[in-house]
Structure formats: structure tokens, C-alpha cells
Coordinates of C-alpha atoms in Angstrom, one line a residue:
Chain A
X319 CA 2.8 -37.2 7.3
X320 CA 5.8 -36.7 5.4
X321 CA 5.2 -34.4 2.1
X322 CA 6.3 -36.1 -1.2
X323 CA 8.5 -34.5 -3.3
X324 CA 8.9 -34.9 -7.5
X325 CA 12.6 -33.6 -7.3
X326 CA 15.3 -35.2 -4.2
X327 CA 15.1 -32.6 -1.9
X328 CA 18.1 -30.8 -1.0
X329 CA 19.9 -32.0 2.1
X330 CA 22.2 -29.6 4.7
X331 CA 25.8 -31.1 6.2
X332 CA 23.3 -31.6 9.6
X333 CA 20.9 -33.5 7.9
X334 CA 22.5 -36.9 9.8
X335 CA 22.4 -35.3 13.0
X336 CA 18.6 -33.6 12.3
X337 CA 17.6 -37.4 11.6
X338 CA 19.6 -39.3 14.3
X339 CA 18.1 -36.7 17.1
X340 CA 14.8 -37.3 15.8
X341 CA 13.8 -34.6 13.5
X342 CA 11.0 -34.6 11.5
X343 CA 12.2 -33.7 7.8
X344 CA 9.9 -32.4 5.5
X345 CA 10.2 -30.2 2.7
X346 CA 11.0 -26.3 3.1
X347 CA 11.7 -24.3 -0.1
X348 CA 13.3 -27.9 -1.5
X349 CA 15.1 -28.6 1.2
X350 CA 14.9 -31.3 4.1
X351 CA 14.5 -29.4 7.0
X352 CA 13.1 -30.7 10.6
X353 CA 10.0 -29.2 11.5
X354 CA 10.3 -30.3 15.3
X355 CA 12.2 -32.7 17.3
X356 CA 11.6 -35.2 20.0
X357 CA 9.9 -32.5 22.8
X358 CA 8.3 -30.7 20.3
X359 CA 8.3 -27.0 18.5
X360 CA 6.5 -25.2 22.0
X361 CA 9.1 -26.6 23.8
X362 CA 11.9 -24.9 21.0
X363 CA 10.3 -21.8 21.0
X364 CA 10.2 -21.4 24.6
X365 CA 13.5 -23.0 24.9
X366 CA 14.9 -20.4 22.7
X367 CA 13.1 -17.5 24.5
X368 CA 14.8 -18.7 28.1
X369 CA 18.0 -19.7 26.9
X370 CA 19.5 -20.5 23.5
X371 CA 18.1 -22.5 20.2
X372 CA 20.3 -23.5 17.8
X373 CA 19.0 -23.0 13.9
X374 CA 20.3 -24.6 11.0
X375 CA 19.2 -22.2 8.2
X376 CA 22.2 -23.7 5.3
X377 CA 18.7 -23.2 3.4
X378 CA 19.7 -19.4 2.9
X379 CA 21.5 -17.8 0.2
X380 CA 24.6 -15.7 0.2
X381 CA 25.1 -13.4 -2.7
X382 CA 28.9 -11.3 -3.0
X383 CA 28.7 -8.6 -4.6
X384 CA 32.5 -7.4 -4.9
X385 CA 34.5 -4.9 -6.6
X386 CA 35.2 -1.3 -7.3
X387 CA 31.2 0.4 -7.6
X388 CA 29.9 -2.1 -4.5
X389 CA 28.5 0.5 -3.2
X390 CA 26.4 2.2 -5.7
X391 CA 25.5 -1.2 -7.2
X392 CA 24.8 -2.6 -4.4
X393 CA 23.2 0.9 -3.1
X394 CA 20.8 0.2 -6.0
X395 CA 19.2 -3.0 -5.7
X396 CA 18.7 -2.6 -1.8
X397 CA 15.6 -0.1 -0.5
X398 CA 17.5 0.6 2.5
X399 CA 20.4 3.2 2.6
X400 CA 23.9 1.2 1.8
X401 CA 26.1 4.0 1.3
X402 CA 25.9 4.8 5.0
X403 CA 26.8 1.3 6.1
X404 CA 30.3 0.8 7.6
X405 CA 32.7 -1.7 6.9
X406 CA 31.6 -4.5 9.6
X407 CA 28.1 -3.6 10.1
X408 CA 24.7 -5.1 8.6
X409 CA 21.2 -3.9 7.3
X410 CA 18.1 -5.2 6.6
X411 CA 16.4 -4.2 3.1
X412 CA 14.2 -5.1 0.1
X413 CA 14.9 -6.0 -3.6
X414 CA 12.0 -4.4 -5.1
X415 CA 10.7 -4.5 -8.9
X416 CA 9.9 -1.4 -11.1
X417 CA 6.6 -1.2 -9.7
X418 CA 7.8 -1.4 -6.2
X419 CA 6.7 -5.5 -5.6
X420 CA 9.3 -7.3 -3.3
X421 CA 10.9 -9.3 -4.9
X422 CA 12.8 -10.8 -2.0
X423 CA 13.9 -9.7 1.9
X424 CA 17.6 -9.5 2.6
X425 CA 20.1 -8.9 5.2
X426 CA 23.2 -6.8 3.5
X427 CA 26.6 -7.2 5.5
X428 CA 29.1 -4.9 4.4
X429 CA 32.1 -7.4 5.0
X430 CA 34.9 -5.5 3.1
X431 CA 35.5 -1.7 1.6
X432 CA 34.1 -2.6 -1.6
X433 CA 32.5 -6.2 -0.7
X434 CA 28.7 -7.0 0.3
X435 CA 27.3 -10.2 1.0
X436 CA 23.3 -10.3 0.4
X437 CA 21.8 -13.0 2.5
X438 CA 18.6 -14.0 0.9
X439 CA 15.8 -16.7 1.3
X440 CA 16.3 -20.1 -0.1
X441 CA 13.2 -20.1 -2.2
X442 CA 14.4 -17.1 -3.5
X443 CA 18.4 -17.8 -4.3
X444 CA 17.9 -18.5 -8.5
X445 CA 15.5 -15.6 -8.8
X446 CA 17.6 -13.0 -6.6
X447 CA 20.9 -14.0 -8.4
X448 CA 19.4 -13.5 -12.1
X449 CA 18.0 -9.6 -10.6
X450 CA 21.0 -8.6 -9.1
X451 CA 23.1 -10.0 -12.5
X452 CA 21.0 -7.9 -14.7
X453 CA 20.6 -4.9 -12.2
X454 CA 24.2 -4.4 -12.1
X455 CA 27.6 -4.4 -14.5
X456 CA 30.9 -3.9 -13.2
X457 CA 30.9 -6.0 -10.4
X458 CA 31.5 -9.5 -9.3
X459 CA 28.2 -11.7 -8.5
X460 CA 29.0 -14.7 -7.1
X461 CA 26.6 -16.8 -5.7
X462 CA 28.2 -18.6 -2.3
X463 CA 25.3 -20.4 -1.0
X464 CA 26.5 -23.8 -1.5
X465 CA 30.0 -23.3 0.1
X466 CA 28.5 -21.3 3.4
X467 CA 26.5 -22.7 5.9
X468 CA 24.7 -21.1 8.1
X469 CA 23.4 -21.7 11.8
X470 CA 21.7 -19.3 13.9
X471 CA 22.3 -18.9 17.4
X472 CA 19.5 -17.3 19.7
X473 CA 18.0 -16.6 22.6
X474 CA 19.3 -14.9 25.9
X475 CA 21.9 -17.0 26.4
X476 CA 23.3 -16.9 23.3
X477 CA 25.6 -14.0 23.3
X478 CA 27.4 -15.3 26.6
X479 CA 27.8 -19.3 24.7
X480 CA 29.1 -17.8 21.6
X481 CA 31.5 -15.5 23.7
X482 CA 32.6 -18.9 25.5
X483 CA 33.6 -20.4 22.5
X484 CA 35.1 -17.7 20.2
X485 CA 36.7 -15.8 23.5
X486 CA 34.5 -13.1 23.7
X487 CA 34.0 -12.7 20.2
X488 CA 30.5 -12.4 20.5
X489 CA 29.6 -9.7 22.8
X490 CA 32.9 -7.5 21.5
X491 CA 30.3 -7.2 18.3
X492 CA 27.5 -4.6 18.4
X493 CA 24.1 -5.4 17.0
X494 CA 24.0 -5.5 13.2
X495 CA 27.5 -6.0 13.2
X496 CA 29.8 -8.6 11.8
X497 CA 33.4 -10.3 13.4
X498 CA 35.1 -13.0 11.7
X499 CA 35.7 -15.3 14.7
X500 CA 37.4 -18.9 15.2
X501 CA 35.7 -21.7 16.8
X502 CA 36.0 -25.5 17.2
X503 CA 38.8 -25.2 14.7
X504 CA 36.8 -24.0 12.1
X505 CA 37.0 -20.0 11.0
X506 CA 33.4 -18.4 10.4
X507 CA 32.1 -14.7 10.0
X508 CA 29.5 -13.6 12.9
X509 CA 26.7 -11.3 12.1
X510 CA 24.8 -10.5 15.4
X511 CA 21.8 -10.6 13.8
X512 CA 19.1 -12.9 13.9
X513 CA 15.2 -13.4 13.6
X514 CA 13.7 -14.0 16.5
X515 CA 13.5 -11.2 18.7
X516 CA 15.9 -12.5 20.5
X517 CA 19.5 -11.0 21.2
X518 CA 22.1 -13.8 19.5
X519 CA 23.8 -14.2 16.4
X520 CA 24.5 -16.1 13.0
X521 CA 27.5 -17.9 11.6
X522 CA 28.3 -18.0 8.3
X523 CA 30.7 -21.4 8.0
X524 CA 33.0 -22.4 4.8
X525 CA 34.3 -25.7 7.1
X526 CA 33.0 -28.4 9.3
X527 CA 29.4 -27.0 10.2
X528 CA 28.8 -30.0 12.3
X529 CA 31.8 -29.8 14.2
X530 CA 30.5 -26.3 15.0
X531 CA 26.9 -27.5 15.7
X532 CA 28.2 -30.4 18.2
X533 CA 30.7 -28.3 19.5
X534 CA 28.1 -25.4 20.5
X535 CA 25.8 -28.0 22.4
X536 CA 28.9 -29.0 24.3
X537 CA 29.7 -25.8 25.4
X538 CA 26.3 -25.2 26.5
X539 CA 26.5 -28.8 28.6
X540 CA 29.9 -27.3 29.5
X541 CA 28.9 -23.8 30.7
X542 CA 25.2 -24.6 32.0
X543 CA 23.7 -23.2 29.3
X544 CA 20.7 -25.0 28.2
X545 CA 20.9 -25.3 24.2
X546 CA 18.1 -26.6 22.3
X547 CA 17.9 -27.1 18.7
X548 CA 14.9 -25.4 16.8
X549 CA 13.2 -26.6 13.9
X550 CA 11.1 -25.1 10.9
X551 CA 7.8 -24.8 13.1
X552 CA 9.2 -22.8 16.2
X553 CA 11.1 -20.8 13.7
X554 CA 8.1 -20.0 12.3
X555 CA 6.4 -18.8 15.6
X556 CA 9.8 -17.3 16.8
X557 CA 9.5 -14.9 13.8
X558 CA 6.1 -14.5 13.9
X559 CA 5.6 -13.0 17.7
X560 CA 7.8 -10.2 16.9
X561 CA 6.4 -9.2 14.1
X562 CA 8.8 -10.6 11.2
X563 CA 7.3 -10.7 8.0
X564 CA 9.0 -14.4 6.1
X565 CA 9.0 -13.7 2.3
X566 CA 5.9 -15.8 0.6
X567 CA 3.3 -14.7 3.3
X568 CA 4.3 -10.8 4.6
X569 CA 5.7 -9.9 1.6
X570 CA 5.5 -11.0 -2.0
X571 CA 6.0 -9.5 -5.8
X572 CA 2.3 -8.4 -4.9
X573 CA 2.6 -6.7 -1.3
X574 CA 4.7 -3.4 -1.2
X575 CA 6.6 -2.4 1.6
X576 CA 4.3 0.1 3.2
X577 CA 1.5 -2.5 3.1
X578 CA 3.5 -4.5 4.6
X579 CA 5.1 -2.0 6.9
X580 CA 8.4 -1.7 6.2
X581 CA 8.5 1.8 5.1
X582 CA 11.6 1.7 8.2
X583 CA 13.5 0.0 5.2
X584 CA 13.1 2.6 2.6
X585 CA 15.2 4.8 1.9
X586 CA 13.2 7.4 -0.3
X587 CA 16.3 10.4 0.8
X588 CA 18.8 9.1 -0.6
X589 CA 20.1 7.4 -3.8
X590 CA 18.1 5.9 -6.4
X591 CA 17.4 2.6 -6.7
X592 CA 15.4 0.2 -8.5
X593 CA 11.5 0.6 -7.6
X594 CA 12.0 4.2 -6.0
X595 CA 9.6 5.8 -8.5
X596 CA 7.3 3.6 -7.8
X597 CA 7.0 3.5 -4.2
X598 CA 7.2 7.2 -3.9
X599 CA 4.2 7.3 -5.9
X600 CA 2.3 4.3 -3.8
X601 CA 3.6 6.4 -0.8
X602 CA 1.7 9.6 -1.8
X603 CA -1.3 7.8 -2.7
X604 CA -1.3 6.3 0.3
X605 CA -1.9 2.5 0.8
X606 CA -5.6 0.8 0.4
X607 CA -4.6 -2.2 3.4
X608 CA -2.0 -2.9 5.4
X609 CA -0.6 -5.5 7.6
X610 CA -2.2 -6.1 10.3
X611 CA -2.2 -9.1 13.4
X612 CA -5.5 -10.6 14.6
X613 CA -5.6 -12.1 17.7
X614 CA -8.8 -14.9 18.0
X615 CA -11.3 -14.7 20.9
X616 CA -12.0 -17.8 21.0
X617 CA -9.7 -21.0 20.2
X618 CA -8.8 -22.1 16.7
X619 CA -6.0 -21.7 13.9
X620 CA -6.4 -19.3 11.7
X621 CA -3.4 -21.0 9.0
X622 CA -2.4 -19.6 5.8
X623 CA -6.1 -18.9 3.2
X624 CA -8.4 -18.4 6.2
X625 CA -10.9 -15.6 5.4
X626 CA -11.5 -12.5 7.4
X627 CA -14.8 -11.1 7.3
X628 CA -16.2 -8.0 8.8
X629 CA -18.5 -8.3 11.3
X630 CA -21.6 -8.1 8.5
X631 CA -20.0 -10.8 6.7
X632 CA -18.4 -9.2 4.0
X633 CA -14.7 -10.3 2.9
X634 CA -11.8 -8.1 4.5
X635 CA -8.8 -10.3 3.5
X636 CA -7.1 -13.7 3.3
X637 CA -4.8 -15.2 6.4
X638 CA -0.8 -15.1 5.5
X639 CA 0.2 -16.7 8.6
X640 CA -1.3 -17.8 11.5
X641 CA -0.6 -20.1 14.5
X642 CA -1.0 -20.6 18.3
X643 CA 1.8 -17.9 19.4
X644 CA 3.5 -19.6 22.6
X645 CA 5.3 -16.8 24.5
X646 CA 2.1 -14.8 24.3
X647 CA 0.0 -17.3 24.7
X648 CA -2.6 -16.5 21.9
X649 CA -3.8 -17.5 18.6
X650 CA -3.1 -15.1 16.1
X651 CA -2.7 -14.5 12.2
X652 CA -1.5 -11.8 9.9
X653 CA -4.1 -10.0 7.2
X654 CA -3.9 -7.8 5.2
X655 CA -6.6 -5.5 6.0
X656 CA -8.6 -2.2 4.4
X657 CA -7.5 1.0 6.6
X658 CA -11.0 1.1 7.3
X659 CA -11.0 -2.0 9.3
X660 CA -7.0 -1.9 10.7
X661 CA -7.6 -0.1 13.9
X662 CA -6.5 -1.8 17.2
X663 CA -9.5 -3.5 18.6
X664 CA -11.5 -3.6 15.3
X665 CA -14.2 -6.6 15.4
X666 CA -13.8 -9.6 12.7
X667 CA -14.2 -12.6 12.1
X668 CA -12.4 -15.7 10.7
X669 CA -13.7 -18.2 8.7
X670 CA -11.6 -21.5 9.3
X671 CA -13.1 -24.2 6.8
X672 CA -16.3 -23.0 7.6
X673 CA -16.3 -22.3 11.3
X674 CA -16.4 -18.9 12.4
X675 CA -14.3 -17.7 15.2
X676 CA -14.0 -14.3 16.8
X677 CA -11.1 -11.9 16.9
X678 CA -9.9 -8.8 17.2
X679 CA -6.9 -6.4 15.2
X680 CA -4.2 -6.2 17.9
X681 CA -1.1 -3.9 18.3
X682 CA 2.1 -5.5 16.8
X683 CA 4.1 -6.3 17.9
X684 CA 2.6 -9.4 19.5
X685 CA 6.0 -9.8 21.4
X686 CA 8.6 -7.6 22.6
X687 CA 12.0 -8.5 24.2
X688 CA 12.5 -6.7 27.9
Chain B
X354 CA 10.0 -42.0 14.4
X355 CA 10.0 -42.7 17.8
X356 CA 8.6 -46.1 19.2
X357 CA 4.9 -45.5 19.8
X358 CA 2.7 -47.6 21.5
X359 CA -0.6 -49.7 20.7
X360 CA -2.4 -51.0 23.5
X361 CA -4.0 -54.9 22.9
X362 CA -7.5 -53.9 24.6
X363 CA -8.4 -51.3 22.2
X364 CA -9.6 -51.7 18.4
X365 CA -7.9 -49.1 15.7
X366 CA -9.0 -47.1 12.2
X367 CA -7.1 -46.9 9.6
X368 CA -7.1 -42.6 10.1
X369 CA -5.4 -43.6 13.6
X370 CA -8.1 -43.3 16.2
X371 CA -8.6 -45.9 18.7
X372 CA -11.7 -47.2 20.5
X373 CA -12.7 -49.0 23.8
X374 CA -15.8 -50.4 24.6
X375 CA -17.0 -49.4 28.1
X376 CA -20.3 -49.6 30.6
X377 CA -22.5 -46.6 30.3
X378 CA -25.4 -46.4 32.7
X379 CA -27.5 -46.6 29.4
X380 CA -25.4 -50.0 28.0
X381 CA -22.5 -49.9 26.2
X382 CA -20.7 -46.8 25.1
X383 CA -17.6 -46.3 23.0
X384 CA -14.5 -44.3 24.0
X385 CA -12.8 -42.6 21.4
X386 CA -9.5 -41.1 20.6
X387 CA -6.2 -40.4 18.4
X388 CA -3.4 -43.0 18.4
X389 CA 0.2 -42.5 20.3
X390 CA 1.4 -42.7 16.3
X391 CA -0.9 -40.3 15.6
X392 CA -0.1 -37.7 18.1
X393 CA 3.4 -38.5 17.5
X394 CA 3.1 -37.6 14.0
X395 CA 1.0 -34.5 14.6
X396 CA 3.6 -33.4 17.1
X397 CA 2.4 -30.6 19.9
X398 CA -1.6 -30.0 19.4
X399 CA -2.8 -27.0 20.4
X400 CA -6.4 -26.9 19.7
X401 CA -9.4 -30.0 19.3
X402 CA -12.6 -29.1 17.6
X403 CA -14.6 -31.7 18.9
X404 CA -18.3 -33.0 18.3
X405 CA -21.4 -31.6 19.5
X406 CA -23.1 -33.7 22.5
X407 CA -26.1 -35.4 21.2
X408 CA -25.1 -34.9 17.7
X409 CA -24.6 -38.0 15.2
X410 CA -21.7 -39.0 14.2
X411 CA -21.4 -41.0 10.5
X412 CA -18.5 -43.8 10.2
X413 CA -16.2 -42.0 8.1
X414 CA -17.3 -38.7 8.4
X415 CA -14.9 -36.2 9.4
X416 CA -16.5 -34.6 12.8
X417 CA -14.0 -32.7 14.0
X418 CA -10.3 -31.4 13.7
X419 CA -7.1 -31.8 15.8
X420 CA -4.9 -28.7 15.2
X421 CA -1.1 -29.1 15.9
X422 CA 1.8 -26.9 15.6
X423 CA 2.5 -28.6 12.7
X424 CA -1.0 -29.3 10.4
X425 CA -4.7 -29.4 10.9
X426 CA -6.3 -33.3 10.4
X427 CA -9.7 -34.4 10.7
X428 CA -11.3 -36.9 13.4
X429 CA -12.9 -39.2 11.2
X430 CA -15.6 -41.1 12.6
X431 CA -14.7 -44.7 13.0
X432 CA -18.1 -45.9 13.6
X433 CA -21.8 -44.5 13.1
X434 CA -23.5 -43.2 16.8
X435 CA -24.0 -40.7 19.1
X436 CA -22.1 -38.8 20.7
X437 CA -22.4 -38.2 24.8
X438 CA -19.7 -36.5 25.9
X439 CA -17.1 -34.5 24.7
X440 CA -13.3 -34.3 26.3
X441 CA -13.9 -30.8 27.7
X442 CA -10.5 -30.8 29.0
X443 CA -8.9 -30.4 25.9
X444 CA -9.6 -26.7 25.7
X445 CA -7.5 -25.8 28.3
X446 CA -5.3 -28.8 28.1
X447 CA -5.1 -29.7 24.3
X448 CA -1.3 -31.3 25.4
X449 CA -2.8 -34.2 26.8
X450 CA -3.3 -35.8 23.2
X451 CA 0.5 -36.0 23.1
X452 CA 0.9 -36.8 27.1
X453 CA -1.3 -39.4 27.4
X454 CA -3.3 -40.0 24.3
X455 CA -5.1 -43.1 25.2
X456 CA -5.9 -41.6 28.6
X457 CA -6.6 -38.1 29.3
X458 CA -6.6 -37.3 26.0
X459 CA -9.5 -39.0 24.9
X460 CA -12.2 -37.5 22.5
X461 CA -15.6 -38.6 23.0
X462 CA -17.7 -40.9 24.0
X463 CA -20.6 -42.4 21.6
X464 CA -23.6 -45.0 22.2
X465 CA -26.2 -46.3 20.0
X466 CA -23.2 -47.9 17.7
X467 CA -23.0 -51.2 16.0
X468 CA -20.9 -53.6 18.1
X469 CA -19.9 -55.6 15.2
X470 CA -18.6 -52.2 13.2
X471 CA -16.2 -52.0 16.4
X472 CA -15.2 -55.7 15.5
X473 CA -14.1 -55.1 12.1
X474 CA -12.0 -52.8 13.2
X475 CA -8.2 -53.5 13.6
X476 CA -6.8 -54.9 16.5
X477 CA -3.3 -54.0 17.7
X478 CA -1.4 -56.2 15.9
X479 CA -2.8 -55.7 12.7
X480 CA -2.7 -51.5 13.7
X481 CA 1.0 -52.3 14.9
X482 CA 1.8 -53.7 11.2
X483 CA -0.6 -50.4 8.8
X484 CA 1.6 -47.9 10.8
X485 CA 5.3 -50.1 10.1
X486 CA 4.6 -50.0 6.7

């Protein structure tokens, strides 16, 4: 069960501890990542819904871009506005191309007065790095993805175990915000972000990741707070219930943002920046299909390549993502769909290796913290 | 990988199903069902497309699907029969594969098979040694 590789696969500083609490590695992005542990990934996503998972994501890249014209550079190569972010706080955006493809998904921190650090996905680090290198002069681009780790903490909980550790830290720091904090001797910069729908954070870690891993778990023990760790599989589902999009399947070079519904992350008021023209054009056109989440009527997985077909028969689109959706409780998957057929309750049907199953177009999103 | 279990009364496939022979009220039928390694590899299932009753099943023939939170695999028919009953169960409870696979989380039943195409299939020891390899 476990997928070969032609290259060695890149390992994390928790790789060890992944393997010696039963992880089951397999290859994400070139990297060996668990998918699950011992109880399982329903058990992680549920876990991190009631309480607090713990996520190694080392996988993701950290770009600095650093010097005097940050802001308009950086202003540039993101969708979203960056001139309006203050020193401490933390934005989500698009790289786009020209013609207004995505080119990658990004959380921007704005960590000093003329500093930004780009948190992109790992399949995208090399590609990201060579666009914001040519998109930009003037600045420093340093790629620190192989000195910072990075673990996410989420979940309910998560907020009040962070706190315990860093001394409050945690809670002192408003969502889409950033504090440097101190913790199990190691120094680390919080972002209480995260990607789950859930309220909790991430640490970006230049020491002993481990010691901060171990030392989070015995916190929890300490504090009766129930910590779980999460692998690549209840991630997945995690992301997926509030409506998320992960970079491969949501979006891609081919999907635009309003396809794909993030026209929340453009900015079309403000500056320039690279794919503007584009998008305002696709914008005034209007979009052909866009994003939408089908939920099954009857039981099956509707994974990645599925087709959708209208209730005649005749293809509607191809499945990005699909899975059995925990929380909710139902099987769902995410097409892109004509306008004609992206109404809520909209008949289809799925073809999963040639058995048909019922569904229906839902309202996103699937799940929504209370 | 955990320590996973092989019972010494059943027979075993080399795509991880096991098999027990038991009394119909017709003669002998054949029990069905995925391995603890199996399951164990899978990791959580959440959905079983299982045979149709009355339908024949081909050794080797794929005749149904295990969906888990992880993959999708086929059930591969480890002998040629026909198929009685169906775990209905598993639609509302497709955990039992993982809980208790060599219980409650059998498959199917078949009759009309070959007993000597059960015989040539493994026994535990030699299923014990394919899956330490």
C-alpha cells in the first residue's frame, strides 16, 4: 500500500516520531507524510473538531520578501490588497499568471515594516520562487523553507493549549495575526491562522520542532486537553468541509479565481498586479462554471476524475475532490459545474468507475464553525 | 504496521480476503471477507460495494469495491460461485471491516463453489509469511 517513489522522498524533523506512533507514510508533494495513524483519519478529524489536532505541515514553503519596495512588490504578485495589511497581521491571496490562472495559493504575513513572508504549498515552492524572482527587482527573495518548520495547531481547544504554553501568547493574538512567542525553549512566530475551520494557529519553528511537537502533547496530558495528531487524510477532509480549496484540485494554472470563488481574494480597487487585466476582463464576461459541492444520495466516493453527468446523461464536469465528509456526515465532491446546472438542489449524477450514484448541488459551505 | 492477526481455521488469497467453509441449509457455503492486514492497510472504510444476491461470482474477478478514507480496492473473487447473501450491515456500519473484520465484517456468502479451489488457497501460515514479506 505504500506508493513507490523514483526520487528519496523528502523527510520532516518528525518523521521518527510519525513512524514510531504508527504513521502511515506515503508520498505527498515528495515528501513522507502520514496519511493516518493508529485510530484512524475519522477519528483525527473529529478529534480535531472537539478538541485539538496537531499538523505537521514542514511540507510548506516560506518565501521573505524583504527590503525597501516590500510593499509594492509584494503588493504585486498577491491578488489580495497588501498595502492595507499592518505590521503583524496575515492575508490570504493568489499568485496569478497574465491570463489570470493560479499559479499557486498563499498566506502573506506581514512580519516586519518592509518584510513579507509568503507561505506557499510544497508542490509549489520551486515554481513560486522562480515567479516572484522574475516578478520583482529590488528586493530580497529568500527562500526559508528548509530552515522553518511548521506545525499547525487546531481545533477548539487549541487557542487555550497554545496560551498554556507560550503564557497567553495565543489568545493576546487576533485572527490573521502574527506574535513571535517562546515555547519549550525554542522561539517561533505564531500566525493564528489555520485550515480547518477551526479556531487555532500555526508555528513557524527555526529550532527543535520536535521538542515543540512532544512538548505540545504534554501540555495537553498536562492541562486535560485531549491532543491528537492529524495526518494527510483528515487534513484533507478538515479542509474540505469548510469549503477550502487545496491548490491541484480547487485551483490550478487552468481555474480562475471566480471559478473557483475566490473573487473575496481579489483586489480589482486597488493597485495593479500581475493578472489584473485579465481577471477584470474574465469578470465582465462573466464565468462559464463555477465551483460547486455535490453531496451523493446514495452511498459511494466520488474521488478525484469521477464524472458528473446531467440527469440526461450528458457530461457536466470532472470530480476535484471528493470523500465521505465526517463532521457532516455525507459524501460529497467538488465540480466544477456550467451556471446552468450550479443551482442548490440541481439533480446529477456521478459516474464512479461505471456505477452511477445520485446527488444533488449543495450550499457551501458544507461546514460551518458555531 | 501494527501486528495483525490471521486466524488458523480460515484459508487466504493472495488480494487479502479470507474464507470459511460453513453449513448452509442447501450444503456447504463459503463465507467471505477482507483480512485484519487488509483493513489495516486500508485504514477507516467508509463505504462496501458489495455483490448482487444470486449473481456469479468469477475467481479473480473483481466484484466489488471497499472504499476507505484512504483509497478505493477491489474485492476480488477468490473462488468461482454464487453469491447468497450480502453483509447488509455494512451500509450503515461499513467500520466493522476494521472492528472486527473476520466477524461482523464479513462480505458474502457464496455456494455452488469448488471445494478443492478453497484448498489451494493459503492457509495462515503461509498468508502469515506473503504479508511479512
Amino acid at each position: 500500500m505504500t506508493e513507490s517513489a523514483p526520487q528519496p522522498l523528502h523527510t520532516t524533523a518528525l518523521h521518527d516520531w510519525h513512524v514510531d506512533h504508527g504513521g502511515r507514510m506515503v508520498d505527498f508533494a515528495g515528501w513522507s507524510l502520514p496519511v493516518f495513524y493508529e485510530t484512524g483519519a475519522i477519528d483525527e478529524h473529529h478529534a480535531t473538531r472537539r478538541s485539538v489536532g496537531l499538523f505537521d505541515i514542514d511540507h510548506m514553503g516560506q518565501i521573505t520578501v524583504a527590503g525597501p519596495g516590500a510593499v509594492d512588490a509584494v503588493d504585486r504578485l498577491v491578488t489580495s490588497d497588501i498595502v492595507g495589511l499592518q505590521v503583524g497581521a496575515a492575508r490570504y491571496g493568489l499568485l496569478c499568471a497574465e491570463d489570470g490562472g493560479v499559479i499557486d495559493d498563499v498566506i502573506v504575513y506581514r512580519t516586519e515594516v518592509e518584510t513579507y513572508m509568503v507561505v506557499v504549498n510544497a508542490a509549489n515552492r520551486e515554481t513560486d520562487f522562480a515567479h516572484i524572482t522574475a516578478s520583482t527587482s529590488g528586493v530580497d527573495v529568500v527562500d526559508r523553507s528548509d530552515e522553518l518548520a511548521m506545525i499547525a495547531v487546531q481545533g477548539p481547544e487549541g487557542i487555550a493549549l497554545l496560551d498554556a504554553c507560550t503564557g497567553g501568547a495565543a489568545s493576546a493574538t487576533e485572527r490573521f495575526h502574527s506574535s513571535p512567542v517562546a515555547l519549550f525553549g525554542q522561539t517561533a512566530l505564531f500566525g493564528r491562522t489555520g485550515y480547518t475551520g477551526e479556531d487555532g494557529g500555526e508555528l513557524y519553528i527555526s529550532g527543535d520542532v520536535t521538542a515543540v511537537w512532544t512538548g505540545l502533547i504534554a501540555a495537553g496530558a498536562d492541562h486535560g486537553i485531549d491532543v491528537t495528531a492529524v495526518g494527510l487524510g483528515a487534513r484533507d477532509s478538515l479542509r474540505f468541509e469548510p469549503g477550502y480549496p487545496l491548490y491541484g484540485h480547487e485551483l490550478s494554472r487552468l481555474i480562475n479565481p471566480f471559478e473557483a470563488r475566490l473573487s473575496w481574494a481579489v483586489d480589482l480597487d486597488g493597485a495593479d498586479f500581475i493578472g489584473r487585466d485579465a481577471l477584470v476582463a474574465i469578470k465582465e464576461a462573466g464565468v462559464a462554471r463555477r465551483l460547486e459541492t455535490i453531496v451523493l444520495d446514495e452511498r459511494g466516493v466520488a474521488r478525484e476524475g469521477a464524472h458528473v453527468l446531467d440527469v440526461d446523461g450528458d457530461e457536466l464536469g470532472v470530480v476535484v475532490s471528493g470523500m465521505f465528509c465526517p463532521t457532516v456526515d455525507l459524501f460529497a465532491a467538488n465540480v466544477f459545474l456550467p451556471r446552468s446546472h450550479g443551482a442548490v438542489d440541481t439533480d446529477v449524477i456521478v459516474d464512479i468507475r461505471g456505477r452511477t450514484k445520485r446527488a444533488h448541488v449543495a450550499t457551501r459551505p458544507l461546514y460551518r464553525r458555531t | 504496521m501494527s501486528e495483525t492477526n490471521s486466524p488458523t481455521d480460515l484459508r487466504y488469497s493472495t488480494d487479502h480476503e479470507w474464507v470459511r467453509i460453513e453449513e448452509g441449509a442447501d450444503g456447504p457455503v463459503l463465507r467471505i471477507g477482507i483480512t485484519d492486514y487488509a483493513q489495516d492497510a486500508l485504514g477507516d472504510v467508509v463505504f462496501v460495494e458489495l455483490p448482487a444476491v444470486g449473481s456469479t461470482i468469477t475467481s479473480g474477478d473483481s466484484v466489488g469495491e471497499v472504499e476507505s478514507t484512504k483509497s478505493v480496492s477491489d474485492i476480488y473473487a477468490p473462488v468461482t460461485g454464487r453469491v447468497v447473501e450480502v453483509n447488509e450491515a455494512l451500509a450503515d456500519e461499513p467500520s466493522a471491516i476494521n472492528s472486527d473484520p473476520y466477524g461482523g465484517g464479513w462480505l458474502c456468502v457464496v455456494a455452488d463453489f469448488d471445494p478443492t479451489a478453497v484448498e489451494a488457497l493459503m492457509d495462515a501460515a503461509a498468508y502469515t509469511s506473503l504479508i511479512a514479506e
